[in-house]
Every structure is written in structure tokens, then in C-alpha cells.
PDB file of C-alpha atoms in Angstrom:
ATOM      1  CA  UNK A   1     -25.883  18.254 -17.887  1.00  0.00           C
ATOM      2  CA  UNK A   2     -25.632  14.841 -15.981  1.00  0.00           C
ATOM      3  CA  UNK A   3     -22.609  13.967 -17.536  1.00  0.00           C
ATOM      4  CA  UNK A   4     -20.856  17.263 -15.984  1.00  0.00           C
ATOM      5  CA  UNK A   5     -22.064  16.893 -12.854  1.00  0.00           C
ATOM      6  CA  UNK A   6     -20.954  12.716 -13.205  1.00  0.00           C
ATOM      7  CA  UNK A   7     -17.267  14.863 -14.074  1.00  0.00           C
ATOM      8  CA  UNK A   8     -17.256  17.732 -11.461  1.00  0.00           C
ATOM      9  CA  UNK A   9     -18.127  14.305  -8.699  1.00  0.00           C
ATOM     10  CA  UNK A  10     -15.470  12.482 -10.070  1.00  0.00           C
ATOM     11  CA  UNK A  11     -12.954  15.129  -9.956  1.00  0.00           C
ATOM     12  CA  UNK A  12     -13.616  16.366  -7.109  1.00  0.00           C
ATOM     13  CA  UNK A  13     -13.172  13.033  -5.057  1.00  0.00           C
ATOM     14  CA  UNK A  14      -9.893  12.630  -6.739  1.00  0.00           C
ATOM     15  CA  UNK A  15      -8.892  16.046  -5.823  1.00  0.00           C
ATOM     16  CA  UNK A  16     -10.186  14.922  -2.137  1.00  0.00           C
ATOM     17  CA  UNK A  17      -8.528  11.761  -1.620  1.00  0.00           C
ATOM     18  CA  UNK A  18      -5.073  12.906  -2.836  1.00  0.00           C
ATOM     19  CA  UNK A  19      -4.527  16.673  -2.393  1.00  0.00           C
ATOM     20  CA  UNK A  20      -6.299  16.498   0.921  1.00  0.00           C
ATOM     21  CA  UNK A  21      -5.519  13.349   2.430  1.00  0.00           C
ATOM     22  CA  UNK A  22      -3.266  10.207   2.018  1.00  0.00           C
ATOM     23  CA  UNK A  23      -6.211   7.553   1.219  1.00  0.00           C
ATOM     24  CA  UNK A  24      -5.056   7.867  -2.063  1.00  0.00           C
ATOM     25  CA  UNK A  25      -1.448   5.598  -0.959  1.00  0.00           C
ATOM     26  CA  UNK A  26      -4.130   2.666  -0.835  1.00  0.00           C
ATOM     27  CA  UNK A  27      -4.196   2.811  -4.220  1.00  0.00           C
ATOM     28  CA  UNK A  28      -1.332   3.764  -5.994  1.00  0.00           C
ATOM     29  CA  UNK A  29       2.622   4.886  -5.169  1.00  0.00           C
ATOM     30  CA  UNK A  30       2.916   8.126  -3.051  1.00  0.00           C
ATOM     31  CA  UNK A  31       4.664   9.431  -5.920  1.00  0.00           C
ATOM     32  CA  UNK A  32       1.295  10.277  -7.598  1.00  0.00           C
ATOM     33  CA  UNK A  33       0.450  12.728  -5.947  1.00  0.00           C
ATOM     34  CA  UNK A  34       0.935  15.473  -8.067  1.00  0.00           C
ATOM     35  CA  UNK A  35      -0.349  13.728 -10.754  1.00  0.00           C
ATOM     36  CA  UNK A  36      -3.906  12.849  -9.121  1.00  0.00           C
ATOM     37  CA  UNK A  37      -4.516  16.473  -7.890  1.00  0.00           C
ATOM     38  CA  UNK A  38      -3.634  17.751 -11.476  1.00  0.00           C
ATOM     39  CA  UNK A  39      -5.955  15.058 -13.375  1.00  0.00           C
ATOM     40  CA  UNK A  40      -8.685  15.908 -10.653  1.00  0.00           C
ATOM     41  CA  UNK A  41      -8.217  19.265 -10.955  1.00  0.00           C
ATOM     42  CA  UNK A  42      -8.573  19.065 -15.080  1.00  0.00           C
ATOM     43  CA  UNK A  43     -11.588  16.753 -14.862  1.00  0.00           C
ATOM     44  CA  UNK A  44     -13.598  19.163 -12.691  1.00  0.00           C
ATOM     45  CA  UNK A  45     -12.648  22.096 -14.632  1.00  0.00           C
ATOM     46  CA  UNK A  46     -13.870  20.411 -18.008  1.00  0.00           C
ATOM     47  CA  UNK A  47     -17.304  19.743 -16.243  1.00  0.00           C
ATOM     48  CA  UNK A  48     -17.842  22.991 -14.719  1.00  0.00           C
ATOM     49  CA  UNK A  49     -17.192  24.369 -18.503  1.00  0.00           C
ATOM     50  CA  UNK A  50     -19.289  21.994 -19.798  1.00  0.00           C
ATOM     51  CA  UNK A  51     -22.169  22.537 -16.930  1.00  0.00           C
ATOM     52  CA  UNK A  52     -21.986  26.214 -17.500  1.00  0.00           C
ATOM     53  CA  UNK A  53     -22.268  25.798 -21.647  1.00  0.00           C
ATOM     54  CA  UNK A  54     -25.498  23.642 -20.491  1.00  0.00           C
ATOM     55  CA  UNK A  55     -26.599  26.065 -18.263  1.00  0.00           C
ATOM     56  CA  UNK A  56     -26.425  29.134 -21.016  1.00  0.00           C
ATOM     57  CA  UNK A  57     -28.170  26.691 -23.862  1.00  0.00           C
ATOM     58  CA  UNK A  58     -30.852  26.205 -21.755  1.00  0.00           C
ATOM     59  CA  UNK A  59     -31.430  29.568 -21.067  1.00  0.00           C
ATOM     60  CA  UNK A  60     -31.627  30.264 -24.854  1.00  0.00           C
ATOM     61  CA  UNK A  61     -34.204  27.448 -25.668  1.00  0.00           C
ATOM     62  CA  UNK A  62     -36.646  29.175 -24.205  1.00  0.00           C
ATOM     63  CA  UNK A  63     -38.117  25.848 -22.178  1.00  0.00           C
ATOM     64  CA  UNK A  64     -37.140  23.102 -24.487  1.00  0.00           C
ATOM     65  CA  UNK A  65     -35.057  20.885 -22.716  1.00  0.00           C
ATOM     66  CA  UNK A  66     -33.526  18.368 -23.433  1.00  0.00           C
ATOM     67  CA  UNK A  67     -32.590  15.184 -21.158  1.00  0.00           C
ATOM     68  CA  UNK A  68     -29.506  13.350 -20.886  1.00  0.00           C
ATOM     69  CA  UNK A  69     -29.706   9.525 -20.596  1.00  0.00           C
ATOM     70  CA  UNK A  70     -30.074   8.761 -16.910  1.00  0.00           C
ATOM     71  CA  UNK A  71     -27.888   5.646 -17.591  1.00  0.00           C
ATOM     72  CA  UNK A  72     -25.225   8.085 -17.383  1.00  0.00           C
ATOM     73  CA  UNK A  73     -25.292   8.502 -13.273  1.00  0.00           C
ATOM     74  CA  UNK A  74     -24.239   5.357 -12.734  1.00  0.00           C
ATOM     75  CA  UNK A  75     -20.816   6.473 -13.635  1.00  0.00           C
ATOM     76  CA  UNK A  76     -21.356   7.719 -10.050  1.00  0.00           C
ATOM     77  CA  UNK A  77     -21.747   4.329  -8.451  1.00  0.00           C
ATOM     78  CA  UNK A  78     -17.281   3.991  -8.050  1.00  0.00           C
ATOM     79  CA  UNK A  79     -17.410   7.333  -6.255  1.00  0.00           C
ATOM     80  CA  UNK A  80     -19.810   6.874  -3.789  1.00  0.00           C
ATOM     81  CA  UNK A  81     -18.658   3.321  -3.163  1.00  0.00           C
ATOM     82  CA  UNK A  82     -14.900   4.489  -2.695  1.00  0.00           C
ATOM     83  CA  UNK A  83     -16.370   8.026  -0.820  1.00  0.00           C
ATOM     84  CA  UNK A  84     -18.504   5.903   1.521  1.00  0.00           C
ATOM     85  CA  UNK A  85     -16.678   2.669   1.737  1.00  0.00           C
ATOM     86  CA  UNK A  86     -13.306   3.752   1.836  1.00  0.00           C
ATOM     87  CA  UNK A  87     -11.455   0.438   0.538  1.00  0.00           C
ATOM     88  CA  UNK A  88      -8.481   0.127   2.869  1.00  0.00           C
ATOM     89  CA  UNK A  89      -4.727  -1.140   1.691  1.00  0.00           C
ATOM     90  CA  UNK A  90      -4.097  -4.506   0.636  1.00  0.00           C
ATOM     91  CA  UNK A  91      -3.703  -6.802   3.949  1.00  0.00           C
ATOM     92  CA  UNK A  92      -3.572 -10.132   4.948  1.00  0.00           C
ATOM     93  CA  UNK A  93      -5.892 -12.066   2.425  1.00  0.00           C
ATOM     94  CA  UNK A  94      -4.112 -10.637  -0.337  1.00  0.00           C
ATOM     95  CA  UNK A  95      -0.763 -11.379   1.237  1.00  0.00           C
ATOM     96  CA  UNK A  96      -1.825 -15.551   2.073  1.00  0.00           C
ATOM     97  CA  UNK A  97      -2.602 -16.301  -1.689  1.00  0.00           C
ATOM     98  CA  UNK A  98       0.606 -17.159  -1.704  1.00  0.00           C
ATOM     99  CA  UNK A  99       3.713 -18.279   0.026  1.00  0.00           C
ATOM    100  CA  UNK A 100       6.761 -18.273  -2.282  1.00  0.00           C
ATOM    101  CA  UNK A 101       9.271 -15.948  -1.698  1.00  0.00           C
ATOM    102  CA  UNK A 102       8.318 -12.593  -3.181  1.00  0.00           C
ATOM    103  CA  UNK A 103      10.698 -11.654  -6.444  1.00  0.00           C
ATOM    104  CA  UNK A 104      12.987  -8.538  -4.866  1.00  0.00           C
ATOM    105  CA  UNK A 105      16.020  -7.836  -7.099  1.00  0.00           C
ATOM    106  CA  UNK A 106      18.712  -6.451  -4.468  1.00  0.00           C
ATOM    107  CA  UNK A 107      20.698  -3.792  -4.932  1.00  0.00           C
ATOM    108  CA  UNK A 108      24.158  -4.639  -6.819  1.00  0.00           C
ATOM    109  CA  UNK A 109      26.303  -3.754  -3.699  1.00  0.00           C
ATOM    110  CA  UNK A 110      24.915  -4.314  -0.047  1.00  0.00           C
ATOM    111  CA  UNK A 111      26.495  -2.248   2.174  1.00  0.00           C
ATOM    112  CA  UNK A 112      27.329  -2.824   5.970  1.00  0.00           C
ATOM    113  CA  UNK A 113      24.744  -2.248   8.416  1.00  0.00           C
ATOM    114  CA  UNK A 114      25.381   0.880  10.659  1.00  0.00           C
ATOM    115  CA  UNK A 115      28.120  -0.790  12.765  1.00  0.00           C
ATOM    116  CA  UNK A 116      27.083   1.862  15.558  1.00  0.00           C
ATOM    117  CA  UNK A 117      23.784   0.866  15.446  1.00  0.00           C
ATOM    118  CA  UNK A 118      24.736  -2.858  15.062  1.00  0.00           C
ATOM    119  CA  UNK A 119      27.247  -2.187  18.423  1.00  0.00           C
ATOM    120  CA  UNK A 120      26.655  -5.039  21.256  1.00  0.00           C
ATOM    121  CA  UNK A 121      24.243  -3.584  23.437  1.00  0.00           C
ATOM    122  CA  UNK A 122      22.689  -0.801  20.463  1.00  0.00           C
ATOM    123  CA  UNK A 123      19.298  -0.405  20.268  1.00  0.00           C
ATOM    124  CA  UNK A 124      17.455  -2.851  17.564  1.00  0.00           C
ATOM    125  CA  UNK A 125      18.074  -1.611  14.019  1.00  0.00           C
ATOM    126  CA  UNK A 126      15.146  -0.729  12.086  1.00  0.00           C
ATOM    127  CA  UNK A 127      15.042  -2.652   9.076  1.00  0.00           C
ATOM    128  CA  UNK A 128      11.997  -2.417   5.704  1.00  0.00           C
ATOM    129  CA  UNK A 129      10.977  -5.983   5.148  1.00  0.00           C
ATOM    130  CA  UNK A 130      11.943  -5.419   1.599  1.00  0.00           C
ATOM    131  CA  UNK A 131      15.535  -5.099   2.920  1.00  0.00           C
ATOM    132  CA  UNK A 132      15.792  -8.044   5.605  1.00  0.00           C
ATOM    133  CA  UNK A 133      14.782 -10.458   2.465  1.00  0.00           C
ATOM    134  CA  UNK A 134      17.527  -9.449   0.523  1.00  0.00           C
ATOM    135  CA  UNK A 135      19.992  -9.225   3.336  1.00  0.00           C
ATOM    136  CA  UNK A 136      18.690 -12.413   4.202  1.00  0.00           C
ATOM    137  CA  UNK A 137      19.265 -13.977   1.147  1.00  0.00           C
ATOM    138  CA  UNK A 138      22.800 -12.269   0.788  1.00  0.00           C
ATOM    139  CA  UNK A 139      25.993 -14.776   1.687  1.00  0.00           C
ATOM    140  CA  UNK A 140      23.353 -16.688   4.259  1.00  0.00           C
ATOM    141  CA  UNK A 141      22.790 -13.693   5.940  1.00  0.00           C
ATOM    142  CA  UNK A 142      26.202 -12.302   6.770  1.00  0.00           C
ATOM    143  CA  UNK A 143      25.402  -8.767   7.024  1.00  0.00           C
ATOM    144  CA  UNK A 144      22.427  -9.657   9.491  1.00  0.00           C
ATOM    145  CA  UNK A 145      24.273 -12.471  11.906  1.00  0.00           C
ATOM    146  CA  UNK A 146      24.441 -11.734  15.292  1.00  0.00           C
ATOM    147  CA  UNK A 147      21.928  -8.208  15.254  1.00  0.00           C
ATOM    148  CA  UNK A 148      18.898  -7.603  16.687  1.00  0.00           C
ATOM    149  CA  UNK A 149      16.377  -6.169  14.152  1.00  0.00           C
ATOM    150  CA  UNK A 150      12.946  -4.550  14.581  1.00  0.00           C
ATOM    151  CA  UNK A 151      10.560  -5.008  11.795  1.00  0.00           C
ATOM    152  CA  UNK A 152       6.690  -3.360  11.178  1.00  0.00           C
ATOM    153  CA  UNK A 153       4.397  -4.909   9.100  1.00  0.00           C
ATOM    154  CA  UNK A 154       0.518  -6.411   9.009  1.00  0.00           C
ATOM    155  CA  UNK A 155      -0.227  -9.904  10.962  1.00  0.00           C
ATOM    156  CA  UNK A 156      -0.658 -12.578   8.194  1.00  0.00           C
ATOM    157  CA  UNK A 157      -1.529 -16.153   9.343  1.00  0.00           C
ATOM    158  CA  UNK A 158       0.629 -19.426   7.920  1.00  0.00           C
ATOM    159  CA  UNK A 159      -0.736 -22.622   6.748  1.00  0.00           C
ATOM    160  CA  UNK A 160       2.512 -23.913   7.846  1.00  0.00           C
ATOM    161  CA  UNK A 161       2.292 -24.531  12.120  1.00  0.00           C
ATOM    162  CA  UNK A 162       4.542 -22.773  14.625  1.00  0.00           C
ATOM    163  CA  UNK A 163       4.539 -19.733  12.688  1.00  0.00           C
ATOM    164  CA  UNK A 164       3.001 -16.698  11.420  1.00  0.00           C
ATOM    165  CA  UNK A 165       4.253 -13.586   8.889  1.00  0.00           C
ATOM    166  CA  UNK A 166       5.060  -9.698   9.662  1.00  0.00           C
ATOM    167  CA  UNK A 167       3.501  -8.497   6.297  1.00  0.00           C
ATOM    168  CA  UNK A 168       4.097  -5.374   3.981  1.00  0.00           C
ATOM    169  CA  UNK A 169       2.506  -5.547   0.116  1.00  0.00           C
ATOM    170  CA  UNK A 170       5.529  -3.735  -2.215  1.00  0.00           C
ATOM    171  CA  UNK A 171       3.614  -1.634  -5.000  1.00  0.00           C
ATOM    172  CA  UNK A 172       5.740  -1.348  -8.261  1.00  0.00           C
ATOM    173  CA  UNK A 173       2.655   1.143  -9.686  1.00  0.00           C
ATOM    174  CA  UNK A 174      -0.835   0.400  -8.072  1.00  0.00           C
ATOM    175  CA  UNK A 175      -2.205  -2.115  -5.684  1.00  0.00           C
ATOM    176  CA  UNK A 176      -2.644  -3.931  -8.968  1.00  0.00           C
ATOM    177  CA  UNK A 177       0.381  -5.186  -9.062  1.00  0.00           C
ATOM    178  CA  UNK A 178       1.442  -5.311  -5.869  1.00  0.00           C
ATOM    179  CA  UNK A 179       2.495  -8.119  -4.081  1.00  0.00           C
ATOM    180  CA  UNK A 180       3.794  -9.349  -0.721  1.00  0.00           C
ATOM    181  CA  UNK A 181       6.917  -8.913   1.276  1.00  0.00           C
ATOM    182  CA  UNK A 182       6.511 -11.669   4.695  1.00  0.00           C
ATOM    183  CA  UNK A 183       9.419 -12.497   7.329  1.00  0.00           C
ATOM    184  CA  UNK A 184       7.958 -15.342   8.894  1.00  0.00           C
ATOM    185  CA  UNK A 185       8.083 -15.340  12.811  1.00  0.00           C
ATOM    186  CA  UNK A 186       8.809 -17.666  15.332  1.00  0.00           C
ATOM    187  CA  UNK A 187       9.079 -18.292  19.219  1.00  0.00           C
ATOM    188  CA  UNK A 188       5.670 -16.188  20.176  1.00  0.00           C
ATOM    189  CA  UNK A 189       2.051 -16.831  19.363  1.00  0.00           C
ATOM    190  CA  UNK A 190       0.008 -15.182  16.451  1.00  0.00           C
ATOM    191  CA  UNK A 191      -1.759 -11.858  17.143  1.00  0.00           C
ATOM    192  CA  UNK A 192      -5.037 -11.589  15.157  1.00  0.00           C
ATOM    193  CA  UNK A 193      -4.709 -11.473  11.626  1.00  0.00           C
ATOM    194  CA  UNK A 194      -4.327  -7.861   9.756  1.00  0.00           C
ATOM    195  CA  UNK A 195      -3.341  -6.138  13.205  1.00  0.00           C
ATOM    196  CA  UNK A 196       0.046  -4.244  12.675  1.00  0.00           C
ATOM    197  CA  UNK A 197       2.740  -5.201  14.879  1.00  0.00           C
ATOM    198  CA  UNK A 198       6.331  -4.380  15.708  1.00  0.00           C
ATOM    199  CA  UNK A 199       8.675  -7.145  15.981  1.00  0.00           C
ATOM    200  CA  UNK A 200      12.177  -7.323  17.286  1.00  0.00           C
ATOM    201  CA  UNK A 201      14.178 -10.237  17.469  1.00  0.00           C
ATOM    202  CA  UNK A 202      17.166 -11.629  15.753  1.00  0.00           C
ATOM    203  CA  UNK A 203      17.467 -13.670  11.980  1.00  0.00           C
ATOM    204  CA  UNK A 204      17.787 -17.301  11.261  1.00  0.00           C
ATOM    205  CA  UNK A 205      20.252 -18.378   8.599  1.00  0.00           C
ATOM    206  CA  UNK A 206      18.065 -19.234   5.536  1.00  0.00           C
ATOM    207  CA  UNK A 207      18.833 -20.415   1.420  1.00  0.00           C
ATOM    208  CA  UNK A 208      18.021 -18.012  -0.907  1.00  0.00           C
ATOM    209  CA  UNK A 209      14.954 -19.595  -2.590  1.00  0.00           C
ATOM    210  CA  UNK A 210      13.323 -19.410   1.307  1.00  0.00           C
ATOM    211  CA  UNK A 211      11.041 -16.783   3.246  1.00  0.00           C
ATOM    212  CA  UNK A 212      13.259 -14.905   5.496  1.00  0.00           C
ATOM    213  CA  UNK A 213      12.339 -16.046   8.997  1.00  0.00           C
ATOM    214  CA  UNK A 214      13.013 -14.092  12.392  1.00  0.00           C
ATOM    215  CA  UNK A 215      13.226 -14.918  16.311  1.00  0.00           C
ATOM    216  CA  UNK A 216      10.822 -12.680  17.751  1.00  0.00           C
ATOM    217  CA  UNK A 217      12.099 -11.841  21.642  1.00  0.00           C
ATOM    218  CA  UNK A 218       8.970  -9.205  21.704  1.00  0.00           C
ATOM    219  CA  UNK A 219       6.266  -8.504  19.713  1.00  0.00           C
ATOM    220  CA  UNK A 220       3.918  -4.956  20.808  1.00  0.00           C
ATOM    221  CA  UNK A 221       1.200  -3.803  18.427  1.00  0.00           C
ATOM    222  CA  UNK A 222       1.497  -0.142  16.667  1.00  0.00           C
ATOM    223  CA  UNK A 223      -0.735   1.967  14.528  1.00  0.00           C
ATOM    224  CA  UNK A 224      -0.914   1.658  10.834  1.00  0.00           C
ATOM    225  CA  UNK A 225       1.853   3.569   9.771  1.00  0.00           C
ATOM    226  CA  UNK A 226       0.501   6.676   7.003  1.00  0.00           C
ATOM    227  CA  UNK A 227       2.184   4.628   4.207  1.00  0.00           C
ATOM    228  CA  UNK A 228       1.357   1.199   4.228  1.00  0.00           C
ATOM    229  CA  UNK A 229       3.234   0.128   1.126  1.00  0.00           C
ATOM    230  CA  UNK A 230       6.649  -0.441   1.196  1.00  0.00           C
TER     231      UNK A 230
END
């Protein structure tokens, strides 16, 4: 009977964190979805089949029960560590393990920015961090010269000096294999580490084996956005 009740737990926290909520983008693509509510679904259905079939042998051995190993509730430990911890996304000392540039294939033709939105006097364009590296990396920069850009990411310190990163962790599957998009910034001082931040300013000219950098003219915090993952 344990071992159902270790299922219906299990299944049901799945079904809670992903048809109910959006926790479950801490852990794997928001493309999921579906998939999460219909394995939690399945896995609480085959222990409320199997907790009933319990229930109606038990009532048929007229007192003779029989115990499960108790080893088996410890299967419950990951469910009441992720239902009362809540791990949060990836942030800033899984982004500093590292600072190489992070491996983003572009796409095979970059188009023009906007070139209403990239008007003298528009307001800042509103650029992924994903996309400013490539862009970056494109022809020195060419579709980026002269524009000012607004990026959102996490705070992540530098060992370098004079600089900090605007952070976002790119998952390809889960935060297994996720890794790190930064934009360092320069010209303002470091807000504390992990805190998420909007920052406008305009590129620096970079190679293509570089972190993208940025001028920051303002930096404001903002809240976490609902996906963190870019």
C-alpha cells in the first residue's frame, strides 16, 4: 500500500507544479507542459488502482496483513524537498563557473532590426540576450551600431574588474544542460548578485570569440520575469 501512496504523492506534485503553476519552467522547457500534467496524471491514476486493489485484498484476508517495506517512503524524500523547498531557476553561481562565450549557433540569415524601432530618437529596442550575442558577433556588430538596446537578465558578478554580467541560463531540454547567456556591462556599478535588472544602453564593437559587452546609460531593477530561461 506504501508504494501507492509513494505514487499518488508523486503524481500529484507533478500534476501541481505544472498544470497549476509555472514552477515547473525551473526545471525543464515550457514546452513540457503537456507532457508533465499527462505523466502526473498517469502516475496517480496507477496508484489509486493499485491502492484500491490493496484496499479490497485486505478486506478479504480477514486481518492478515501484510506490510510493505518501510524503506519504500523514502521515495518521498524528492517530493517533500522540492514541495517544501521549492528549488528556484538556475542563477548566478551556475552562470560564474564559467566565462567563455556561451556556444549559440545564429540563425543562417540575420535580418535588420525594426528600422522604426531603431529610428533616432525610438524608444530602446528590446533585445533576448541570446540574440544581442549573435548580433554581436555578426560583421562586428553591424546590425547593432549606433542603437540603444534594453536587455533583462539576472546580476552575475565578474572576476574581471570594471564590470559585471546581465545573465539569462538558455535550456536546450532541462536545467541539466543548460548553460549561460552574459552581456557584460560597463559604465555603472554592480547591483547585488542574482537581483534581476533591466539594462539599456548601447553595444561595443567586439570579435567573435568575445562576451558581448554593453554601455549601460541606466540600469532599474524588475521582477523575475514568469519564464526565466531564455
Amino acid at each position: 500500500m506504501s508504494q501507492n501512496l509513494v505514487l499518488m504523492l508523486l503524481g500529484g506534485l507533478m500534476l501541481g507544479i505544472s498544470a497549476f503553476s509555472t514552477e515547473y519552467v525551473n526545471y525543464v522547457k515550457e514546452g513540457f507542459r503537456p507532457f508533465l500534467i499527462a505523466a502526473g496524471a498517469i502516475i496517480v491514476l496507477i496508484g489509486a488502482i493499485g491502492l484500491v486493489q490493496d484496499l479490497r485484498g485486505l478486506s478479504t484476508e480477514h486481518g492478515h496483513h501484510h506490510k510493505g517495506p518501510r524503506v519504500a517512503w523514502l521515495l518521498c524524500l524528492p517530493a517533500f524537498v522540492v514541495l517544501m523547498i521549492s528549488p528556484p531557476a538556475l542563477g548566478s553561481f551556475a552562470a560564474s563557473r564559467t566565462e567563455a562565450p556561451p556556444p549559440i549557433r545564429p540563425p543562417d540569415v540575420i535580418e535588420a532590426l525594426d528600422p522604426v524601432k531603431a529610428a533616432k530618437g525610438a524608444k530602446p529596442i528590446d533585445l533576448p540576450l541570446g540574440e544581442y550575442t549573435y548580433r554581436s558577433w555578426e560583421k562586428g556588430g553591424k546590425s547593432l551600431a549606433g542603437k540603444t538596446l534594453r536587455l533583462v537578465g539576472f546580476v552575475t558578478p565578474s572576476k574581471k574588474t570594471n564590470r559585471w554580467y546581465v545573465t539569462r541560463m538558455h535550456m536546450n531540454c532541462c536545467a541539466a544542460d543548460a548553460f549561460a547567456i552574459k552581456v557584460a556591462v560597463l559604465g555603472v556599478p554592480q547591483p547585488a548578485a542574482d537581483s534581476w535588472i533591466e539594462v539599456t544602453g548601447t553595444p561595443i564593437k567586439i570579435k567573435p570569440d568575445q562576451i558581448p559587452q554593453i554601455t549601460a546609460a541606466s540600469v532599474r531593477p524588475v521582477a523575475q520575469p514568469e519564464f526565466p530561461y531564455e
